[in-house]
Coordinates of C-alpha atoms and ligand atoms in Angstrom, one line a residue:
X1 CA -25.1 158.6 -86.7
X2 CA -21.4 157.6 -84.9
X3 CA -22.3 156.7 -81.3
X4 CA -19.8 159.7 -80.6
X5 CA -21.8 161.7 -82.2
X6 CA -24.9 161.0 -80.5
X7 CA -22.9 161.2 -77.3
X8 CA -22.1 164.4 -78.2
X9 CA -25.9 165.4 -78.7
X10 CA -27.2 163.8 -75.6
X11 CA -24.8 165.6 -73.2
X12 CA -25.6 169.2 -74.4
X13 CA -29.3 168.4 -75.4
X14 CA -31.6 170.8 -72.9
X15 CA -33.4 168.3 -70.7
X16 CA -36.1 168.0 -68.3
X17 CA -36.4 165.2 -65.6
X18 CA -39.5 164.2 -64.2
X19 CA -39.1 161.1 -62.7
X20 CA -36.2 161.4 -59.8
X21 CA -36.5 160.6 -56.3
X22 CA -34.5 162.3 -54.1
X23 CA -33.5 159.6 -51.7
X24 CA -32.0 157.4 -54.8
X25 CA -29.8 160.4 -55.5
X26 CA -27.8 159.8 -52.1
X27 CA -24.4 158.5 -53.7
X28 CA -22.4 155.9 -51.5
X29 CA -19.6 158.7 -50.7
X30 CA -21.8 161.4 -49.4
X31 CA -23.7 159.0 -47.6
X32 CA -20.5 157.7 -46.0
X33 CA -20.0 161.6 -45.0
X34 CA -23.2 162.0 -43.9
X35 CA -23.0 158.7 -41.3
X36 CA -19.7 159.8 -40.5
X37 CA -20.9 163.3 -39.4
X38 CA -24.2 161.8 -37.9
X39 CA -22.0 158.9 -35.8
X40 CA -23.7 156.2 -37.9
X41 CA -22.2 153.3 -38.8
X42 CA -22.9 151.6 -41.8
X43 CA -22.5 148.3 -42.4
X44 CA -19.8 148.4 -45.2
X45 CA -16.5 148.2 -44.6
X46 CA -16.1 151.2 -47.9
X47 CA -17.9 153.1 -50.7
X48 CA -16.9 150.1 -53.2
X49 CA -18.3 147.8 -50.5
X50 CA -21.5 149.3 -51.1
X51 CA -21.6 149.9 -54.8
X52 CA -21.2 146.2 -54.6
X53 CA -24.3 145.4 -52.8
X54 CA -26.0 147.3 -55.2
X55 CA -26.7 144.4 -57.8
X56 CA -30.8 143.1 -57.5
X57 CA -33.2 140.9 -58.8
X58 CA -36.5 142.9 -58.3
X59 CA -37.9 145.9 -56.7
X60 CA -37.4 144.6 -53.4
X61 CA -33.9 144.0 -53.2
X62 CA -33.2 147.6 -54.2
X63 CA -35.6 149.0 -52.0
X64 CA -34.3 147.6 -49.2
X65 CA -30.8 148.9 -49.6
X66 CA -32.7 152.3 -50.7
X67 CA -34.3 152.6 -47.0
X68 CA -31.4 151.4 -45.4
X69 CA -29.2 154.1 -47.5
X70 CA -31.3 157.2 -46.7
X71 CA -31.3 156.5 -42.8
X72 CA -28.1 158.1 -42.3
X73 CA -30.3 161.6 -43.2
X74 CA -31.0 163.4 -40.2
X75 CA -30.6 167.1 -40.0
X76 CA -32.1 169.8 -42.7
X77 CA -28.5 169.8 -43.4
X78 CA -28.0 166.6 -44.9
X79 CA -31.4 167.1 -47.0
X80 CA -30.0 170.4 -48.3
X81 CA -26.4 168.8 -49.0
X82 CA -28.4 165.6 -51.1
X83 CA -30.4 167.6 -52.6
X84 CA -27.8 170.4 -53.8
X85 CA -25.3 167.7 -54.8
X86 CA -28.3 166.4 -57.1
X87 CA -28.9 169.6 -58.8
X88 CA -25.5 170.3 -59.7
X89 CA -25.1 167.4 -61.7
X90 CA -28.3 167.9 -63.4
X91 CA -27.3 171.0 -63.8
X92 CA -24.0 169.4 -65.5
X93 CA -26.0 167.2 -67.5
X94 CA -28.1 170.1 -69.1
X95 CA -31.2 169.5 -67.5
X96 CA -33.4 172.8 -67.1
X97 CA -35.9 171.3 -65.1
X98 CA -36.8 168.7 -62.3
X99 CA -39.8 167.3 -61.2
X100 CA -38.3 165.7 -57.8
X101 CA -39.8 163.1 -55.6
X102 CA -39.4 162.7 -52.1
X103 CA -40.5 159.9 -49.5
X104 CA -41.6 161.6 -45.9
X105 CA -42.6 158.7 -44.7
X106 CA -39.1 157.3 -45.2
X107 CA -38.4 160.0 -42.8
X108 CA -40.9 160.0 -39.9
X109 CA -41.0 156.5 -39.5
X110 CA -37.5 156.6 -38.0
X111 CA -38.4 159.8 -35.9
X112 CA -37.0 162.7 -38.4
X113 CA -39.8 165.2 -38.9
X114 CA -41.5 166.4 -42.1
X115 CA -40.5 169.7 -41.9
X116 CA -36.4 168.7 -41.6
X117 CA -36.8 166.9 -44.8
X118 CA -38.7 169.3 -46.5
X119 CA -36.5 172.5 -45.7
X120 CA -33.4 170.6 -46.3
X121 CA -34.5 169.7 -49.6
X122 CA -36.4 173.5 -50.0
X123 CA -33.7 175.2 -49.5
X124 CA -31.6 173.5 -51.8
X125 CA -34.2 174.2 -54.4
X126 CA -34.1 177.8 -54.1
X127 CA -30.3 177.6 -54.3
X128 CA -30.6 176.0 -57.4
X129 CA -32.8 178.3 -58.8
X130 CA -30.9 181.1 -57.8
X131 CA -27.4 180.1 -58.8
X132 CA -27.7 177.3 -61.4
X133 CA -30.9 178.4 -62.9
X134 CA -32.6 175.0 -62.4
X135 CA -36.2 175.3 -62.3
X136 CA -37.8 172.7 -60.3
X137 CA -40.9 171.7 -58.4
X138 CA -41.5 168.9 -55.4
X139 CA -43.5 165.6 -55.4
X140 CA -44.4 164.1 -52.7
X141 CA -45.0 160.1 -52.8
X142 CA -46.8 158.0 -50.6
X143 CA -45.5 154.8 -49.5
X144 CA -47.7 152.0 -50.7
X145 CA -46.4 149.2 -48.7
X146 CA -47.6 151.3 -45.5
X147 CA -51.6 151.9 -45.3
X148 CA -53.6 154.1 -46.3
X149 CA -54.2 156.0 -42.9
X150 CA -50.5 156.6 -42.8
X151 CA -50.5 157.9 -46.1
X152 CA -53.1 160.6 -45.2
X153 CA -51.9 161.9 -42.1
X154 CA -48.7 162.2 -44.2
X155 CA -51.3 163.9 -47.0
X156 CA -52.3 166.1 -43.3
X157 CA -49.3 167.6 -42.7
X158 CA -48.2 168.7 -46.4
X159 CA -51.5 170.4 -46.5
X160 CA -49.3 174.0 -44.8
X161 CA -47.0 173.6 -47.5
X162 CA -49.0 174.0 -50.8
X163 CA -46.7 176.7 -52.0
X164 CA -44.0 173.6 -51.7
X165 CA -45.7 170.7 -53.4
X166 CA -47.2 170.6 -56.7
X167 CA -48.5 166.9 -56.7
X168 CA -48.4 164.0 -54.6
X169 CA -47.6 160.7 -56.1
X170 CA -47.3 156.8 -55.2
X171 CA -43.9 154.7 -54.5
X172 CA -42.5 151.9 -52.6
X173 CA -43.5 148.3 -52.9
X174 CA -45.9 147.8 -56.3
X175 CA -47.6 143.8 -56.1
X176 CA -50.2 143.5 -53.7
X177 CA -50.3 147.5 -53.2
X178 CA -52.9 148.7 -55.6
X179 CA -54.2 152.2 -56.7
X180 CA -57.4 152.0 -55.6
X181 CA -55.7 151.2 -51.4
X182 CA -55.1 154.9 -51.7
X183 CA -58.6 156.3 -53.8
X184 CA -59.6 158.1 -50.6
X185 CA -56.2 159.6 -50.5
X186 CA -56.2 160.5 -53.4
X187 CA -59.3 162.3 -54.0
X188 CA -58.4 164.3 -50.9
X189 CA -55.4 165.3 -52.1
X190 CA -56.8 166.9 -55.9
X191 CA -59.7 168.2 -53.6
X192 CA -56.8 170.4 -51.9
X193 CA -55.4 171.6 -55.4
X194 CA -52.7 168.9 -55.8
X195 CA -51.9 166.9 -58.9
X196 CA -51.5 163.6 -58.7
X197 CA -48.9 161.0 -59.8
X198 CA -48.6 157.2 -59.9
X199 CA -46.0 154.5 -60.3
X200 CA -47.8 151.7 -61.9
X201 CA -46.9 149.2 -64.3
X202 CA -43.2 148.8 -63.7
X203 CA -43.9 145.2 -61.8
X204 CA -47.4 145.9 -61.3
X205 CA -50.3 144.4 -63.5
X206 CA -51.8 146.9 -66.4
X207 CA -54.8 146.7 -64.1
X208 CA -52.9 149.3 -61.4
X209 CA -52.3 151.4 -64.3
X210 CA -56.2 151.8 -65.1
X211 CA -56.8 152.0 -61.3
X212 CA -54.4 155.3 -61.6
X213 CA -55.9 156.5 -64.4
X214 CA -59.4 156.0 -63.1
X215 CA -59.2 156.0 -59.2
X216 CA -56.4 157.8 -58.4
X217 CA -57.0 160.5 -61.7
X218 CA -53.2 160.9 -62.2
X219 CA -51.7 163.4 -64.7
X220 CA -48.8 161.4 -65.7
X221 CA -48.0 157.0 -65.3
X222 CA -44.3 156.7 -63.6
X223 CA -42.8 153.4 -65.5
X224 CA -45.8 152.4 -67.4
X225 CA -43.8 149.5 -68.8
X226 CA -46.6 146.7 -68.5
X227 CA -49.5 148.8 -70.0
X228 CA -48.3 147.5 -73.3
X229 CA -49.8 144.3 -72.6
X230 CA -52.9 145.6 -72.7
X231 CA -54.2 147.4 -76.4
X232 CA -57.3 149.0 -74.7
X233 CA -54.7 150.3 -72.2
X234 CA -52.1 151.3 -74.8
X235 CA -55.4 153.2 -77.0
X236 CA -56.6 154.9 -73.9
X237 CA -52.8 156.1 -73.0
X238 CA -52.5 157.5 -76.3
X239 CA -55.6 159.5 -77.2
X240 CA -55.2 161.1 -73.5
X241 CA -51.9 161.8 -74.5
X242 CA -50.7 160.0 -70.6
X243 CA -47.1 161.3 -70.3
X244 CA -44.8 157.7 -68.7
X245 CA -42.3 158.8 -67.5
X246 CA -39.8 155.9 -68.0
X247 CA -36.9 155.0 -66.8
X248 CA -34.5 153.1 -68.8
X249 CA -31.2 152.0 -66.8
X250 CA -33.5 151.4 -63.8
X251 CA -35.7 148.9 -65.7
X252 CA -32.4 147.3 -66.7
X253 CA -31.2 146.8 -63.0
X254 CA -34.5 145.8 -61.7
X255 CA -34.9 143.3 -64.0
X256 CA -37.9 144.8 -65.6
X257 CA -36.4 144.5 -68.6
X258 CA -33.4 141.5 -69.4
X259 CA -31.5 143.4 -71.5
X260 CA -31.8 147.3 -73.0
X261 CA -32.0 146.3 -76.4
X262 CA -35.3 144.5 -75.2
X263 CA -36.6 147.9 -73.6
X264 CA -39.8 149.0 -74.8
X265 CA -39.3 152.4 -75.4
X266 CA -39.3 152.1 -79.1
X267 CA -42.2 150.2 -79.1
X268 CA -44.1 152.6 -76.6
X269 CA -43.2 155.6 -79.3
X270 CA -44.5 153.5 -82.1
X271 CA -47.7 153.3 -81.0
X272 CA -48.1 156.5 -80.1
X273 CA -47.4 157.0 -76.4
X274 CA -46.4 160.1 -74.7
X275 CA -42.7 158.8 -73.6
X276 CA -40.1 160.7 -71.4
X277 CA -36.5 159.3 -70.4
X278 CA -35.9 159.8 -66.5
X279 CA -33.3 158.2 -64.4
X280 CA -35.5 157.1 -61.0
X281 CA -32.6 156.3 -58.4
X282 CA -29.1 157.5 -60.3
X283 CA -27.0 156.7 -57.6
X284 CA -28.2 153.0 -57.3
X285 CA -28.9 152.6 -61.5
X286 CA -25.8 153.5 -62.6
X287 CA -26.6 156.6 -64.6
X288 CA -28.2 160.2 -64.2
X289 CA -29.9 161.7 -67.4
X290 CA -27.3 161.5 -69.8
X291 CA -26.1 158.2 -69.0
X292 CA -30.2 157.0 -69.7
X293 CA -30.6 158.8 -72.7
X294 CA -27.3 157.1 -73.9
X295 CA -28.5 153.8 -73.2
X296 CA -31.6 153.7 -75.1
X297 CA -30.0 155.3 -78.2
X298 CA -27.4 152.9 -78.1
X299 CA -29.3 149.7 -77.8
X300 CA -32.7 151.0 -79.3
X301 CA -30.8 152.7 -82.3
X302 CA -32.7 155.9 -82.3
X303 CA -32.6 159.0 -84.7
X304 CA -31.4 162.4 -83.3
X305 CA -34.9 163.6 -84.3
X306 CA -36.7 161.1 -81.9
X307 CA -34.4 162.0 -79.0
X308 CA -35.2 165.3 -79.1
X309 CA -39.0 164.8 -79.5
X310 CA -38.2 162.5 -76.0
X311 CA -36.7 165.6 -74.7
X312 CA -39.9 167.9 -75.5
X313 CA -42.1 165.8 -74.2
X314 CA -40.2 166.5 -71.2
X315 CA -41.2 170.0 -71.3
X316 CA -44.3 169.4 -72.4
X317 CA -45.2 166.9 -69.7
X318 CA -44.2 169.2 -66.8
X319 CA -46.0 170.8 -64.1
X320 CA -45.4 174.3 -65.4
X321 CA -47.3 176.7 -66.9
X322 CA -47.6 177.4 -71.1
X323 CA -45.5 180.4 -70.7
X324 CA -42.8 178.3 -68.7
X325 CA -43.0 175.4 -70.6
X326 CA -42.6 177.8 -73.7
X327 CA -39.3 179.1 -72.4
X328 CA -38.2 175.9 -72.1
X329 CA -39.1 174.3 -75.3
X330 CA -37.6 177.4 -76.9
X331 CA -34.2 177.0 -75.5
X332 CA -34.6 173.3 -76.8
X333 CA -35.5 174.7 -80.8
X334 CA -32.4 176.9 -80.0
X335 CA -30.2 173.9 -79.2
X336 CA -31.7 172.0 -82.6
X337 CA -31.4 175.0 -84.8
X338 CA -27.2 175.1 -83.9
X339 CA -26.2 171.4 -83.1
Ligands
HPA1 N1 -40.2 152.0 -57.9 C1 -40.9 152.1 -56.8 N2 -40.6 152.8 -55.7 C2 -39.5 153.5 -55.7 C3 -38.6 153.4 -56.7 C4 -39.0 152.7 -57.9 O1 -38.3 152.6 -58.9 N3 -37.6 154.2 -56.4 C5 -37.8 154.7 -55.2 N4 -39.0 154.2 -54.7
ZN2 ZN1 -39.5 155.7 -59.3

């Protein structure tokens, strides 16, 4: 098919997102706003002055620019305004659904409580149920690179918000942070009726990915990437039918991968993985939804066909119920049926 064309089936395909954090949505002009508002100064002379920083070589270098970037939030205000401004352009992008991550601890440690972050970023959610029709549901990660008794005082205080958070999941700095660091975490937090998440495998060895499978008993693998180099791995991710929620155009500017045509999502859907297509930290990857799903059919060459079984996987990988995801996937045949 003409790339156009393609283009043209991406943009209106129904989507659902499942891999987004919240904080990586924070685009350099509202957070210019925001530090203006706030009295923050930032230390870029202008917007294109930070775009310009955003260029790394691992992990590490974008998460340091990612903490940096979210300490001009403050007020519930600003979470509600990041988190709205998110919604309408996946709202724009023809995503239905979002499964969205956000980082507390990237939010007490400098002194803003829980509960501004969370009803900044709740409210917005209702809004965007109510006026866009975007369904969505909250994820809360841990940061690894803290320890684990951090993590579950942070587990502690989402423990009154239940009817908030439908899983809690694991970000921040992967090498030398496994898994099994947070097992007691972990078992705490399913014990309390939450599903749990992981990122593993996106630096990480395939070893963290079994510890999340087997410690931390996750539902889904975020990234996933490096599970491929191990077949037992790749056998058990595939009969358990493990969603990964991958995220193309973030691999590329981590350096996970050197180039998309080398990304393995092809590979992954050859043999036999449960794949999704996310898009992680837009504002600092260079693409939301569309612009990922874009980039792997480009460079990967795939078939209108294997796009949209991507897309309901989505669906089917979500944190919804059967009737939910039903309603979803139906508006998804609806879309194949006319385009
Ligand atoms: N990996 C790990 N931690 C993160 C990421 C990521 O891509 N984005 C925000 N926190
Ligand atoms: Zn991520």
């Amino acid at each position: 098919m003409y790339m156009n064309a393609i283009d043209d089936f991406v943009t209106k395909l129904p989507k659902a997102e499942l891999h987004v954090h919240i904080e990586g949505t924070l685009e350099p002009e509202l957070m210019f706003a925001i530090a203006e508002r706030n009295g923050i100064a930032l230390p870029y002379a202008s917007v294109e002055a930070l775009r310009a920083a955003y260029s790394f070589r691992r992990l590490q270098d974008f998460l340091d620019i990612y903490y940096r970037g979210m300490g001009v939030l403050l007020h519930e205000q600003d979470f509600y305004d990041l988190t709205w401004a998110y919604l309408e352009k996946a709202r724009s992008q023809n995503v239905l659904h979002a499964e969205i991550f956000f980082d507390p601890q990237g939010h007490t440690v400098r002194g803003v409580a829980f509960e501004t972050a969370l009803d900044g970023i709740w409210r917005a959610l209702r809004d965007g149920a109510d006026r866009l029709g975007i369904s969505a549901k909250l994820i809360l990660c841990f940061l690894r690179h803290l320890d684990a008794d951090d993590a579950m005082r942070t587990l502690d205080q989402a423990l009154a918000y239940k009817d908030r958070i439908v899983a809690v999941g694991l970000d921040s700095s992967e090498l030398g942070h496994p898994p099994e660091k947070f097992k007691a975490v972990f078992d705490r937090a399913r014990a309390e009726g939450f599903l749990t998440v992981a990122h593993a495998g996106e630096e990480g060895p395939p070893a963290y990915v079994w510890q999340a499978l087997d410690e931390l008993g996750v539902a889904r693998i975020d990234h996933g990437n490096r599970a491929l180099e191990d077949d037992a791995l790749v056998r058990r991710l595939a009969a358990d039918k493990t969603p990964l929620t991958v995220c193309p155009l973030s691999n590329l500017r981590l350096c996970v991968v050197d180039d998309m045509a080398a990304h393995p999502l092809a590979e992954m859907i050859e043999r036999g993985l449960f794949v999704t297509v996310n898009s992680d930290d837009p504002s600092y990857f260079g693409g939301y939804m569309n612009e990922n799903y874009r980039a792997v059919a480009d460079a990967l060459d795939l078939s209108r066909d294997t796009l949209a079984e991507v897309a309901r996987n989505g669906f089917e990988a979500a944190f919804l119920t059967d009737a939910e995801k039903a309603a979803l996937t139906a508006k998804l045949d609806a879309y194949l049926a006319s385009a």
